[in-house]
Coordinates of C-alpha atoms in Angstrom, one line a residue:
Chain M
M1 CA -137.6 -192.2 118.1
Q2 CA -137.2 -188.9 119.9
L3 CA -138.9 -186.6 117.4
D4 CA -142.7 -186.6 118.0
I5 CA -144.4 -186.7 114.6
K6 CA -147.3 -184.8 116.0
I7 CA -145.1 -181.7 116.0
P8 CA -144.4 -181.4 112.2
I9 CA -148.0 -182.4 111.4
G10 CA -149.4 -179.9 113.9
L11 CA -147.1 -177.1 112.6
L12 CA -147.8 -177.8 108.9
F13 CA -151.6 -177.9 109.4
T14 CA -151.5 -174.7 111.5
I15 CA -149.5 -172.8 108.9
F16 CA -151.6 -174.1 106.0
G17 CA -154.8 -173.4 108.0
L18 CA -153.7 -169.8 108.7
I19 CA -152.8 -169.2 105.1
L20 CA -156.0 -170.7 103.7
S21 CA -158.4 -169.1 106.1
V22 CA -156.8 -165.6 105.8
Y23 CA -156.8 -166.0 102.0
G24 CA -160.4 -167.1 102.3
L25 CA -161.4 -164.1 104.3
I26 CA -159.7 -161.7 101.9
T27 CA -161.2 -163.2 98.8
G28 CA -164.6 -164.0 100.5
S29 CA -166.4 -161.1 98.9
E30 CA -165.5 -162.1 95.3
T31 CA -168.5 -164.2 94.3
A32 CA -167.0 -164.9 90.8
F33 CA -163.9 -166.4 92.4
Y34 CA -165.9 -169.0 94.2
A35 CA -168.3 -169.8 91.4
K36 CA -166.1 -172.8 90.6
S37 CA -166.7 -174.2 94.1
L38 CA -170.5 -173.8 93.8
G39 CA -170.4 -170.6 95.9
Y40 CA -168.8 -172.2 98.9
N41 CA -165.8 -170.4 100.3
V42 CA -163.7 -173.6 100.3
N43 CA -160.5 -171.8 101.3
L44 CA -162.0 -170.4 104.5
W45 CA -163.7 -173.7 105.5
T46 CA -160.8 -176.0 104.7
G47 CA -158.4 -173.5 106.4
V48 CA -160.5 -173.4 109.6
V49 CA -160.6 -177.2 109.7
M50 CA -156.9 -177.5 109.1
L51 CA -156.1 -174.9 111.7
L52 CA -158.2 -176.7 114.4
F53 CA -156.6 -180.0 113.6
G54 CA -153.1 -178.5 113.6
V55 CA -153.6 -176.8 117.0
F56 CA -155.1 -180.0 118.4
M57 CA -152.0 -182.0 117.2
L58 CA -149.7 -179.5 118.8
Y59 CA -151.7 -179.6 122.1
L60 CA -151.4 -183.4 122.1
A61 CA -147.7 -183.2 121.4
R62 CA -147.2 -180.8 124.3
K63 CA -149.2 -182.9 126.6
D64 CA -147.1 -186.0 125.8
A65 CA -143.9 -184.1 126.2
K66 CA -145.0 -182.9 129.7
A67 CA -146.0 -186.4 130.7
L68 CA -142.6 -187.7 129.5
K69 CA -140.8 -185.0 131.5
S70 CA -142.6 -185.7 134.7
K71 CA -141.8 -189.4 134.4
Chain K
M1 CA -152.0 -174.8 74.2
P2 CA -153.1 -173.2 77.5
N3 CA -152.3 -174.7 80.9
L4 CA -155.0 -177.1 82.1
L5 CA -154.6 -175.8 85.6
T6 CA -153.8 -172.2 86.5
L7 CA -151.8 -171.8 89.7
G8 CA -151.8 -168.5 91.6
G9 CA -149.0 -167.2 93.8
I10 CA -150.6 -168.6 96.9
D11 CA -150.6 -172.1 95.4
Y12 CA -146.9 -171.9 94.8
V13 CA -146.4 -170.7 98.4
I14 CA -148.3 -173.7 99.7
I15 CA -146.4 -176.2 97.6
F16 CA -143.1 -174.5 98.5
I17 CA -143.9 -174.7 102.3
Y18 CA -144.8 -178.4 101.9
F19 CA -141.5 -179.2 100.3
L20 CA -139.7 -177.4 103.0
F21 CA -141.5 -179.5 105.6
V22 CA -140.7 -182.7 103.8
I23 CA -137.0 -182.0 103.8
G24 CA -137.2 -180.5 107.3
I25 CA -138.5 -183.8 108.7
G26 CA -135.5 -185.6 107.3
W27 CA -133.2 -182.9 108.7
A28 CA -134.8 -183.3 112.2
L29 CA -134.3 -187.0 112.1
K30 CA -130.7 -186.9 110.9
R31 CA -129.1 -186.9 114.3
Y32 CA -130.7 -190.3 115.3
M33 CA -129.3 -192.1 112.3
S34 CA -126.3 -193.7 114.0
S35 CA -126.7 -197.4 113.1
S36 CA -127.9 -199.4 110.2
K37 CA -130.8 -200.5 112.3
A38 CA -131.9 -196.9 112.9
F39 CA -131.5 -196.0 109.2
L40 CA -133.0 -199.2 107.6
E41 CA -135.4 -200.4 110.2
A42 CA -136.4 -197.1 111.9
G43 CA -134.8 -198.6 115.1
R44 CA -138.0 -200.6 115.6
S45 CA -139.3 -197.8 117.8
L46 CA -142.5 -196.3 116.3
P47 CA -145.9 -196.4 117.9
A48 CA -148.7 -198.5 116.2
W49 CA -150.7 -195.5 114.9
V50 CA -147.7 -194.1 113.1
T51 CA -146.8 -197.4 111.4
G52 CA -150.5 -198.1 110.8
L53 CA -151.0 -194.9 108.9
A54 CA -147.7 -195.3 107.0
F55 CA -148.7 -198.9 106.2
I56 CA -151.8 -197.6 104.3
S57 CA -150.1 -194.5 103.0
A58 CA -147.2 -196.4 101.4
N59 CA -149.8 -198.0 99.3
L60 CA -151.8 -194.8 98.7
G61 CA -149.6 -193.4 95.9
A62 CA -150.8 -190.9 93.4
L63 CA -151.1 -193.7 90.9
E64 CA -153.6 -195.4 93.3
V65 CA -155.6 -192.1 93.7
I66 CA -155.7 -191.5 90.0
G67 CA -156.3 -195.2 89.1
M68 CA -159.0 -195.7 91.6
S69 CA -161.0 -192.6 90.7
A70 CA -160.6 -193.6 87.1
S71 CA -162.1 -197.1 87.9
G72 CA -164.8 -195.4 90.0
A73 CA -165.9 -193.6 86.8
Q74 CA -165.5 -196.6 84.5
Y75 CA -166.8 -199.4 86.8
G76 CA -168.6 -197.6 89.6
M77 CA -169.1 -198.9 93.1
A78 CA -167.7 -202.3 92.2
T79 CA -164.2 -200.7 92.4
T80 CA -164.6 -200.9 96.1
H81 CA -163.9 -204.6 95.8
F82 CA -160.2 -203.6 95.6
Y83 CA -160.6 -202.3 99.2
W84 CA -163.2 -204.3 101.1
I85 CA -162.5 -207.8 99.6
G86 CA -159.1 -207.2 98.0
A87 CA -157.4 -205.7 101.1
I88 CA -159.2 -205.9 104.4
P89 CA -159.3 -209.8 104.8
A90 CA -155.6 -209.9 103.9
M91 CA -154.7 -207.2 106.3
I92 CA -156.6 -208.9 109.2
F93 CA -154.8 -212.1 108.4
L94 CA -151.4 -210.4 108.3
G95 CA -152.0 -208.8 111.7
L96 CA -153.4 -211.8 113.5
F97 CA -151.5 -214.7 112.0
M98 CA -148.4 -213.7 110.0
M99 CA -147.0 -210.7 111.9
P100 CA -145.8 -212.8 114.8
F101 CA -143.4 -214.6 112.5
Y102 CA -142.2 -211.6 110.6
Y103 CA -141.7 -209.5 113.8
G104 CA -140.9 -212.3 116.2
S105 CA -138.2 -214.0 114.0
K106 CA -134.8 -212.3 113.7
A107 CA -135.5 -211.5 110.1
R108 CA -135.1 -207.8 109.1
S109 CA -136.8 -208.2 105.7
V110 CA -139.2 -210.6 103.9
P111 CA -136.4 -212.1 101.9
E112 CA -134.5 -212.7 105.1
Y113 CA -137.5 -214.5 106.5
L114 CA -137.4 -216.8 103.4
K115 CA -133.7 -217.5 104.1
L116 CA -134.4 -218.4 107.8
R117 CA -137.5 -220.5 106.9
F118 CA -136.3 -222.1 103.7
D119 CA -132.9 -221.6 102.2
E120 CA -130.5 -219.3 100.4
K121 CA -131.7 -219.8 96.9
T122 CA -135.3 -218.9 97.7
R123 CA -134.1 -215.7 99.4
G124 CA -131.9 -214.8 96.5
L125 CA -134.7 -215.3 94.0
N126 CA -137.1 -213.1 96.0
A127 CA -134.5 -210.4 96.9
I128 CA -133.4 -209.9 93.3
A129 CA -137.0 -209.8 92.0
F130 CA -138.0 -207.4 94.7
A131 CA -135.0 -205.1 94.2
V132 CA -135.8 -204.8 90.5
M133 CA -139.5 -204.3 91.2
T134 CA -139.0 -201.5 93.6
I135 CA -136.7 -199.6 91.3
L136 CA -139.2 -199.9 88.4
A137 CA -142.1 -198.9 90.7
S138 CA -140.2 -195.9 91.9
G139 CA -139.2 -194.9 88.4
I140 CA -142.8 -195.2 87.2
S141 CA -144.0 -192.9 90.0
M142 CA -141.3 -190.4 89.0
Y143 CA -142.3 -190.6 85.3
A144 CA -146.0 -190.3 86.1
L145 CA -145.4 -187.2 88.2
A146 CA -143.3 -185.5 85.6
A147 CA -145.7 -186.4 82.8
L148 CA -148.7 -185.1 84.7
M149 CA -147.0 -181.9 85.7
E150 CA -145.9 -181.3 82.1
K151 CA -149.5 -181.8 80.9
L152 CA -151.2 -179.8 83.6
L153 CA -148.8 -177.0 84.3
H154 CA -146.3 -177.2 81.4
W155 CA -143.5 -177.7 83.9
P156 CA -140.5 -179.1 81.9
F157 CA -140.3 -182.9 82.2
D158 CA -136.6 -183.1 83.0
A159 CA -136.9 -180.4 85.7
S160 CA -139.8 -182.3 87.4
V161 CA -137.8 -185.5 87.4
L162 CA -134.7 -183.9 88.8
V163 CA -136.5 -181.8 91.4
S164 CA -138.7 -184.7 92.7
A165 CA -135.7 -187.0 92.7
G166 CA -133.6 -184.4 94.6
I167 CA -136.3 -183.9 97.3
V168 CA -136.8 -187.6 97.8
L169 CA -133.1 -188.2 97.9
A170 CA -132.7 -185.4 100.5
Y171 CA -135.2 -186.7 103.0
T172 CA -134.5 -190.5 102.7
L173 CA -130.8 -189.9 102.8
L174 CA -131.1 -187.7 105.9
G175 CA -133.6 -189.6 107.9
G176 CA -133.8 -193.1 106.4
L177 CA -136.9 -195.3 106.9
S178 CA -138.1 -193.1 109.8
S179 CA -138.1 -190.1 107.5
A180 CA -140.0 -192.0 104.8
I181 CA -142.6 -193.2 107.3
Y182 CA -143.0 -189.8 109.0
N183 CA -143.6 -188.3 105.5
E184 CA -146.1 -191.0 104.7
V185 CA -148.1 -190.1 107.8
L186 CA -148.0 -186.4 106.9
Q187 CA -149.0 -187.2 103.4
F188 CA -151.9 -189.3 104.6
F189 CA -153.5 -186.3 106.4
I190 CA -152.7 -183.9 103.4
I191 CA -154.4 -186.3 101.0
V192 CA -157.5 -186.6 103.2
I193 CA -157.9 -182.9 103.7
G194 CA -156.9 -182.1 100.1
L195 CA -159.5 -184.4 98.5
F196 CA -162.4 -184.2 101.0
P197 CA -163.7 -180.8 99.6
L198 CA -163.7 -182.4 96.1
V199 CA -165.9 -185.3 97.4
F200 CA -168.3 -182.8 98.9
L201 CA -168.5 -180.5 95.9
S202 CA -168.8 -183.2 93.3
L203 CA -171.5 -185.1 95.2
K204 CA -173.4 -181.8 95.8
D205 CA -173.2 -180.9 92.1
A206 CA -174.4 -184.4 91.1
G207 CA -177.5 -184.0 93.2
G208 CA -176.3 -185.8 96.3
W209 CA -176.1 -189.6 96.6
T210 CA -179.7 -190.1 95.3
G211 CA -179.2 -187.7 92.4
M212 CA -175.9 -189.4 91.5
T213 CA -177.5 -192.9 91.7
E214 CA -180.4 -191.9 89.4
T215 CA -178.0 -190.5 86.8
L216 CA -175.7 -193.6 87.0
N217 CA -178.8 -195.8 86.6
Q218 CA -179.3 -194.1 83.2
V219 CA -175.6 -194.7 82.4
S220 CA -176.0 -198.4 83.3
T221 CA -179.0 -198.9 81.0
S222 CA -177.5 -196.9 78.1
N223 CA -174.4 -199.2 78.4
G224 CA -176.6 -202.3 78.3
F225 CA -176.6 -203.2 82.0
Q226 CA -179.4 -203.4 84.5
T227 CA -180.0 -200.4 86.7
G228 CA -177.7 -200.4 89.7
A229 CA -174.7 -201.9 87.9
W230 CA -172.7 -198.7 88.7
T231 CA -173.8 -198.2 92.3
T232 CA -173.7 -201.7 93.8
M233 CA -170.9 -204.1 94.6
W234 CA -172.2 -207.7 94.5
S235 CA -175.7 -207.6 93.1
H236 CA -174.6 -207.8 89.5
T237 CA -171.7 -210.2 89.8
G238 CA -173.7 -213.4 89.0
T239 CA -172.1 -213.5 85.6
A240 CA -169.2 -211.6 84.2
A241 CA -171.3 -210.0 81.4
A242 CA -173.7 -208.4 83.9
N243 CA -171.3 -205.8 85.3
P244 CA -169.0 -203.2 83.7
M245 CA -166.0 -204.8 85.3
G246 CA -166.5 -208.0 83.4
V247 CA -165.8 -210.3 86.3
E248 CA -168.1 -212.8 88.2
W249 CA -168.2 -213.2 91.9
F250 CA -165.9 -216.2 92.0
G251 CA -163.1 -214.4 90.2
I252 CA -163.5 -211.4 92.6
F253 CA -163.6 -213.6 95.7
M254 CA -160.8 -215.9 94.8
G255 CA -158.6 -213.9 92.4
L256 CA -158.8 -210.5 93.9
G257 CA -159.8 -211.3 97.5
F258 CA -157.7 -214.3 98.2
V259 CA -154.8 -214.6 95.8
L260 CA -154.0 -211.0 94.8
G261 CA -155.0 -209.5 98.1
F262 CA -153.1 -211.9 100.3
G263 CA -150.2 -211.9 97.8
Y264 CA -149.8 -208.2 98.0
W265 CA -150.6 -207.3 101.6
C266 CA -149.0 -210.3 103.3
T267 CA -145.8 -210.7 101.3
N268 CA -144.8 -207.3 99.9
F269 CA -141.9 -206.0 101.9
L270 CA -142.8 -202.4 101.0
V271 CA -145.8 -202.6 103.3
V272 CA -144.6 -205.3 105.7
Q273 CA -141.5 -203.1 106.4
R274 CA -143.7 -200.5 108.0
A275 CA -145.2 -203.0 110.4
M276 CA -141.7 -204.3 111.2
A277 CA -140.6 -200.8 112.3
A278 CA -143.2 -200.9 115.2
N279 CA -142.0 -200.7 118.8
S280 CA -143.5 -203.9 120.1
M281 CA -145.0 -207.2 118.9
T282 CA -148.5 -205.9 119.8
A283 CA -147.8 -202.7 117.9
A284 CA -146.6 -204.6 114.9
R285 CA -149.7 -206.8 114.9
K286 CA -151.9 -203.8 115.2
T287 CA -150.2 -201.9 112.4
P288 CA -152.2 -203.5 109.5
L289 CA -155.4 -203.5 111.7
I290 CA -155.1 -199.8 112.4
G291 CA -154.3 -199.2 108.7
A292 CA -157.4 -201.1 107.8
V293 CA -159.7 -198.5 109.3
P294 CA -158.8 -195.7 106.9
K295 CA -158.5 -198.3 104.1
I296 CA -162.2 -199.2 104.6
L297 CA -163.1 -195.5 104.3
L298 CA -160.8 -194.6 101.4
P299 CA -163.4 -195.6 98.7
F300 CA -165.5 -192.6 99.8
L301 CA -162.5 -190.4 99.2
V302 CA -161.2 -191.7 95.9
I303 CA -163.9 -193.8 94.2
V304 CA -167.0 -191.7 94.9
P305 CA -165.5 -188.6 93.1
G306 CA -164.9 -190.8 90.1
M307 CA -168.5 -192.0 90.2
A308 CA -169.7 -188.4 90.6
A309 CA -167.6 -187.4 87.6
M310 CA -169.2 -190.1 85.5
A311 CA -172.7 -188.9 86.5
L312 CA -171.7 -185.2 85.9
A313 CA -170.2 -186.0 82.5
S314 CA -173.4 -187.8 81.4
K315 CA -175.5 -184.8 82.5
G316 CA -173.1 -182.6 80.6
T317 CA -172.0 -180.5 83.7
L318 CA -168.4 -181.8 83.5
S319 CA -166.5 -182.6 80.3
L320 CA -164.1 -185.5 80.5
E321 CA -161.0 -185.4 78.5
M322 CA -161.2 -187.5 75.4
M323 CA -158.5 -189.8 74.0
P324 CA -157.6 -189.9 70.3
N325 CA -159.7 -193.0 69.8
G326 CA -162.8 -191.2 71.1
S327 CA -163.2 -192.9 74.5
P328 CA -162.9 -190.9 77.7
N329 CA -159.5 -190.7 79.4
Y330 CA -160.6 -191.9 82.8
N331 CA -157.2 -191.4 84.2
S332 CA -157.6 -187.6 84.0
V333 CA -160.8 -187.7 86.1
I334 CA -159.3 -186.5 89.3
T335 CA -157.2 -183.7 87.8
S336 CA -160.1 -182.5 85.6
M337 CA -162.2 -182.2 88.7
L338 CA -159.5 -180.4 90.7
G339 CA -159.4 -177.8 87.9
H340 CA -163.1 -177.7 87.6
Y341 CA -164.0 -177.2 91.3
Y342 CA -160.9 -175.8 93.1
P343 CA -160.2 -172.1 93.1
S344 CA -156.7 -170.8 93.8
G345 CA -155.6 -171.5 97.4
I346 CA -157.1 -174.9 97.9
L347 CA -155.9 -175.8 94.4
G348 CA -152.4 -175.6 95.8
L349 CA -153.4 -177.9 98.6
G350 CA -155.0 -180.4 96.2
L351 CA -151.9 -180.4 94.0
C352 CA -149.7 -180.8 97.2
A353 CA -151.7 -184.0 98.0
L354 CA -150.9 -185.4 94.5
L355 CA -147.2 -184.4 94.5
A356 CA -146.8 -185.7 98.1
S357 CA -148.2 -189.1 97.1
F358 CA -146.1 -189.3 94.0
M359 CA -143.0 -188.6 96.1
S360 CA -143.9 -191.0 98.8
G361 CA -144.4 -193.6 96.1
M362 CA -140.7 -193.2 95.3
A363 CA -139.5 -192.8 98.9
G364 CA -141.3 -195.9 100.0
N365 CA -139.8 -198.0 97.3
V366 CA -136.3 -196.6 97.7
S367 CA -136.4 -197.2 101.4
A368 CA -137.4 -200.9 100.9
F369 CA -134.8 -201.2 98.1
N370 CA -131.9 -200.0 100.3
T371 CA -132.8 -202.5 103.1
V372 CA -133.1 -205.5 100.8
W373 CA -129.9 -204.5 98.9
T374 CA -127.9 -203.9 102.1
Y375 CA -129.1 -206.9 104.2
D376 CA -130.1 -209.5 101.6
L377 CA -127.7 -208.9 98.8
Y378 CA -124.7 -207.0 100.0
Q379 CA -124.3 -208.5 103.5
S380 CA -125.3 -212.0 102.3
Y381 CA -123.4 -212.4 99.0
I382 CA -120.9 -209.6 98.6
K383 CA -119.3 -208.6 101.9
P384 CA -120.5 -210.4 105.1
N385 CA -119.0 -209.7 108.6
Q386 CA -118.3 -206.0 108.3
S387 CA -118.9 -203.4 111.0
D388 CA -122.3 -201.9 111.4
K389 CA -120.9 -198.5 110.4
H390 CA -119.9 -200.1 107.1
Y391 CA -123.5 -201.4 106.5
L392 CA -124.9 -198.0 107.5
N393 CA -122.8 -196.4 104.8
V394 CA -123.7 -199.1 102.3
G395 CA -127.4 -198.3 103.1
R396 CA -126.8 -194.6 102.4
L397 CA -125.0 -195.4 99.2
A398 CA -127.8 -197.8 98.2
T399 CA -130.3 -194.9 98.7
I400 CA -128.3 -192.7 96.2
V401 CA -127.9 -195.5 93.7
G402 CA -131.5 -196.5 94.1
I403 CA -132.6 -192.9 93.2
I404 CA -130.2 -192.7 90.2
L405 CA -131.5 -196.1 88.9
S406 CA -135.1 -194.8 89.4
I407 CA -134.3 -191.8 87.2
G408 CA -133.1 -194.2 84.6
A409 CA -136.3 -196.2 85.0
A410 CA -138.4 -193.0 84.6
Y411 CA -136.8 -192.3 81.3
L412 CA -137.2 -195.9 80.2
A413 CA -140.9 -195.5 81.1
K414 CA -141.1 -192.4 79.0
Q415 CA -139.4 -194.2 76.0
F416 CA -141.2 -197.5 76.2
G417 CA -144.5 -197.0 78.2
N418 CA -145.9 -200.3 77.2
I419 CA -142.9 -202.3 78.3
M420 CA -143.0 -200.8 81.7
D421 CA -146.7 -201.6 82.1
F422 CA -145.9 -205.1 81.0
L423 CA -143.1 -205.5 83.6
Q424 CA -145.2 -204.1 86.3
M425 CA -147.9 -206.6 85.5
I426 CA -145.4 -209.5 85.5
F427 CA -144.2 -208.4 89.0
A428 CA -147.8 -208.3 90.2
M429 CA -147.9 -212.0 89.2
V430 CA -144.9 -212.8 91.3
N431 CA -146.8 -212.1 94.5
A432 CA -149.4 -214.8 94.1
P433 CA -146.9 -217.8 94.1
L434 CA -144.9 -216.0 96.8
F435 CA -147.9 -216.0 99.0
A436 CA -148.4 -219.7 98.2
I437 CA -145.0 -220.7 99.6
M438 CA -145.1 -218.2 102.5
F439 CA -148.5 -219.6 103.6
L440 CA -147.3 -223.2 103.4
G441 CA -144.0 -222.3 105.1
M442 CA -145.7 -220.6 108.0
F443 CA -148.4 -223.1 108.7
W444 CA -146.9 -226.5 107.7
K445 CA -143.5 -227.2 109.2
R446 CA -142.8 -230.0 106.7
T447 CA -142.5 -227.6 103.8
T448 CA -138.9 -227.8 102.4
G449 CA -136.6 -225.2 100.8
H450 CA -136.5 -227.1 97.5
G451 CA -140.3 -227.3 97.5
A452 CA -140.6 -223.5 98.1
F453 CA -138.0 -222.5 95.5
W454 CA -139.5 -224.7 92.7
G455 CA -143.0 -223.8 93.7
L456 CA -142.1 -220.1 93.4
L457 CA -140.5 -220.5 90.1
L458 CA -143.2 -222.8 88.6
G459 CA -145.9 -220.5 89.9
I460 CA -144.4 -217.5 88.3
S461 CA -143.9 -219.5 85.0
C462 CA -147.5 -220.7 84.9
A463 CA -148.9 -217.2 85.5
L464 CA -146.7 -216.0 82.7
I465 CA -147.7 -218.8 80.3
H466 CA -151.4 -218.1 81.1
H467 CA -150.8 -214.5 80.1
G468 CA -149.2 -215.6 76.9
L469 CA -152.1 -217.8 76.0
T470 CA -155.1 -215.6 76.9
I471 CA -156.3 -212.2 75.9
P472 CA -159.1 -209.8 77.0
M473 CA -162.0 -209.2 74.7
G474 CA -161.3 -206.7 71.9
A475 CA -157.5 -206.5 72.5
D476 CA -155.0 -206.7 69.7
P477 CA -152.7 -209.8 70.1
S478 CA -149.8 -208.0 68.4
E479 CA -149.6 -205.8 71.5
I480 CA -147.8 -208.1 73.9
I481 CA -148.9 -206.1 76.9
K482 CA -152.4 -207.4 76.6
G483 CA -151.4 -211.0 76.5
G484 CA -151.7 -213.7 73.8
W485 CA -148.0 -213.5 72.8
I486 CA -147.7 -217.3 72.5
S487 CA -151.0 -218.0 70.9
V488 CA -154.6 -217.2 71.9
I489 CA -156.5 -220.2 73.3
H490 CA -159.0 -218.3 75.6
T491 CA -160.6 -214.8 75.5
Y492 CA -161.6 -213.2 78.8
P493 CA -164.5 -210.6 79.1
S494 CA -162.1 -208.0 80.5
S495 CA -158.4 -207.6 81.3
M496 CA -159.3 -207.6 85.0
A497 CA -160.8 -211.1 84.7
Q498 CA -157.6 -212.1 82.9
N499 CA -155.4 -210.8 85.8
F500 CA -157.6 -212.4 88.5
W501 CA -157.4 -215.8 86.8
G502 CA -153.7 -215.5 86.1
A503 CA -153.1 -214.9 89.8
I504 CA -155.4 -217.9 90.7
I505 CA -153.4 -220.1 88.3
G506 CA -150.0 -218.8 89.7
W507 CA -151.1 -219.5 93.2
T508 CA -152.6 -222.9 92.5
S509 CA -149.6 -224.2 90.5
G510 CA -147.2 -222.8 93.1
T511 CA -149.0 -224.6 95.9
V512 CA -149.3 -227.9 94.1
C513 CA -145.7 -227.9 93.0
T514 CA -144.5 -227.0 96.5
L515 CA -146.6 -229.8 98.0
I516 CA -145.2 -232.4 95.5
I517 CA -141.5 -231.4 95.8
T518 CA -141.8 -231.2 99.6
Y519 CA -142.9 -234.8 99.7
L520 CA -140.1 -235.8 97.4
T521 CA -137.3 -234.0 99.4
K522 CA -136.0 -234.1 103.0
Q523 CA -136.5 -231.3 105.5
Q524 CA -133.1 -229.8 106.1
K525 CA -134.1 -227.7 109.0
S526 CA -134.6 -229.1 112.6
N527 CA -137.5 -228.1 114.8
E528 CA -135.1 -225.9 116.7
D529 CA -134.2 -224.0 113.5
L530 CA -137.9 -223.4 112.8
K531 CA -138.9 -222.1 116.2
G532 CA -140.4 -218.7 115.8
L533 CA -140.8 -219.2 112.1
V534 CA -143.6 -221.8 111.9
Y535 CA -147.0 -221.7 113.5
S536 CA -146.9 -225.1 115.3
L537 CA -143.4 -224.5 116.7
T538 CA -143.9 -221.0 118.0
P539 CA -145.2 -220.4 121.6
R540 CA -148.6 -218.6 121.6
I541 CA -148.4 -214.9 122.4
I542 CA -150.0 -214.1 125.7
E543 CA -150.9 -210.4 126.0
K544 CA -151.6 -209.9 129.7
D545 CA -150.6 -206.2 130.2
D546 CA -152.9 -204.8 127.5
K547 CA -156.4 -203.7 128.2
W548 CA -158.9 -205.9 126.4
Y549 CA -159.8 -203.1 123.9
N550 CA -156.1 -202.7 123.0
R551 CA -155.7 -206.4 121.8
P552 CA -155.2 -207.1 118.1
I553 CA -158.1 -209.6 118.1
V554 CA -160.6 -207.0 119.3
L555 CA -159.5 -204.5 116.7
A556 CA -159.7 -207.3 114.0
C557 CA -163.3 -208.1 114.9
F558 CA -164.2 -204.4 114.8
V559 CA -162.6 -204.0 111.3
A560 CA -164.3 -207.2 110.0
A561 CA -167.7 -206.1 111.3
L562 CA -167.4 -202.6 109.8
T563 CA -166.4 -204.1 106.4
L564 CA -169.3 -206.5 106.6
V565 CA -171.9 -203.8 107.4
L566 CA -170.7 -201.5 104.6
S567 CA -170.7 -204.4 102.1
I568 CA -174.3 -205.2 103.0
I569 CA -175.3 -201.5 102.7
F570 CA -173.8 -201.2 99.3
W571 CA -174.6 -204.8 98.2

């Protein structure tokens, strides 16, 4: 199959990661908002993890595409 | 009545982007769909890690997430039996011993394997039963999604059904099996990241593992069990009465581990189809073994939050939803916790995880249905010898028809909830005798087609009769769904024990009947016919190019060792 699945996964996680971490930064000072999640800024943390994972997937996809081209 | 969950704008944005991606994947794959093989078999071109994750994800529907967290609350750590004994041994067996016959033979589906190995009638029986089962399963997923969204968010039932059916139709029609598989892999990652914060927060709130264990020990004693009944797997399975599941070790080991586990994982085309889409024999064999690694770890993601919910509910921190009869509605554990712990933002992600798994529950079944319909029913009985283009179009049409039938099944489920549960349970019974004939067929070349057909039929009948004659403790015999619809001659301590024993009886009677009929009939197939289909007539696979750590056997040993170590830790 010619479509590398790492691309859609990487893109989606990068986009979700950006949305959640930015939203987490904006809402970070509202203590009442995060009372539900025991005071943890779950949006920021989950967002950062998703962003890292997404970028890593895109990096892998790019590396594979280059390797395929040079072959 | 207020909404049980309140979504903010950002949550809708996240859900909307997710739907765009799901359809976008189908769109991106559209241009590769030039043959029936590409559409129905993903061109047999996917790497092992993709098929491995899809293998596990096809089974990880929302009903599984909801059901397993419910069982986690109701039965505790013992629910892990469904993973470590009920799935892993069967997945190892499939990868090491059965995959060579599925992938190596010319069969494109499990029913087609039956036709090559046995005969036409065995294939027909299995293909028809499987087609009906997939439509029902897809419809039940659709119904459950719409019912849940109606309850949580007050989305109208009909709109949920139509929108989810439309999205699933769009991506499976555009990209076929590849699209279903790609979305399953995407869904897998979304479920993991969407539920992980819930595990962390609920465990933290319950006082960590030690705090949760202490509270659950009190729950055990107040329910009349010894301490540890909620937090161990095997320690309290000496007798059925000593654990909340109401099953003893033999029933778990034989019923769940052997008969039900092997019956489901080794013969269900829904999962086997994912492995058959792999790009090589080694990749196909590694598919269930790679899938086994996340499967081993899933209990920590779905069962532990359920256990934490039970502990939190008994401390009064979390209130479980109550049913009209006064007992807690365990099935709402996971959604109650989402609402309790998730603020806007991550709530959208958590909901995405649930919606995604509902939809892949439908897509997986529809993509298995269109293959069996096209190859095993249409090409075999209705119109053989047509051009490939013709079968590609039939496959596409079957996708549309499959979704329309699923919508019908969803409304049937809404109307007659009990009947759907009943049918689903009947179909679960079909797998045990199917595994019996598959096992004999693969490893004993003498097994005949007549033997297999009658073994399958008798096995199913015996499992059904068993259900008609027994009942779980405390059930009302007038409700046929619980059993005892012929007359009650035995009462089981729990419905789980009843299911396990039903499967054991189905498998045993299927095996005995196949053995007897095989000895009474003549083998119609020559050794040449059976080459590649039976163990003793198939050349051993020699993997010389692969590095030692890439071999299926090495992976299998790792998976088995990990399962064993975890089982001892949580003994």
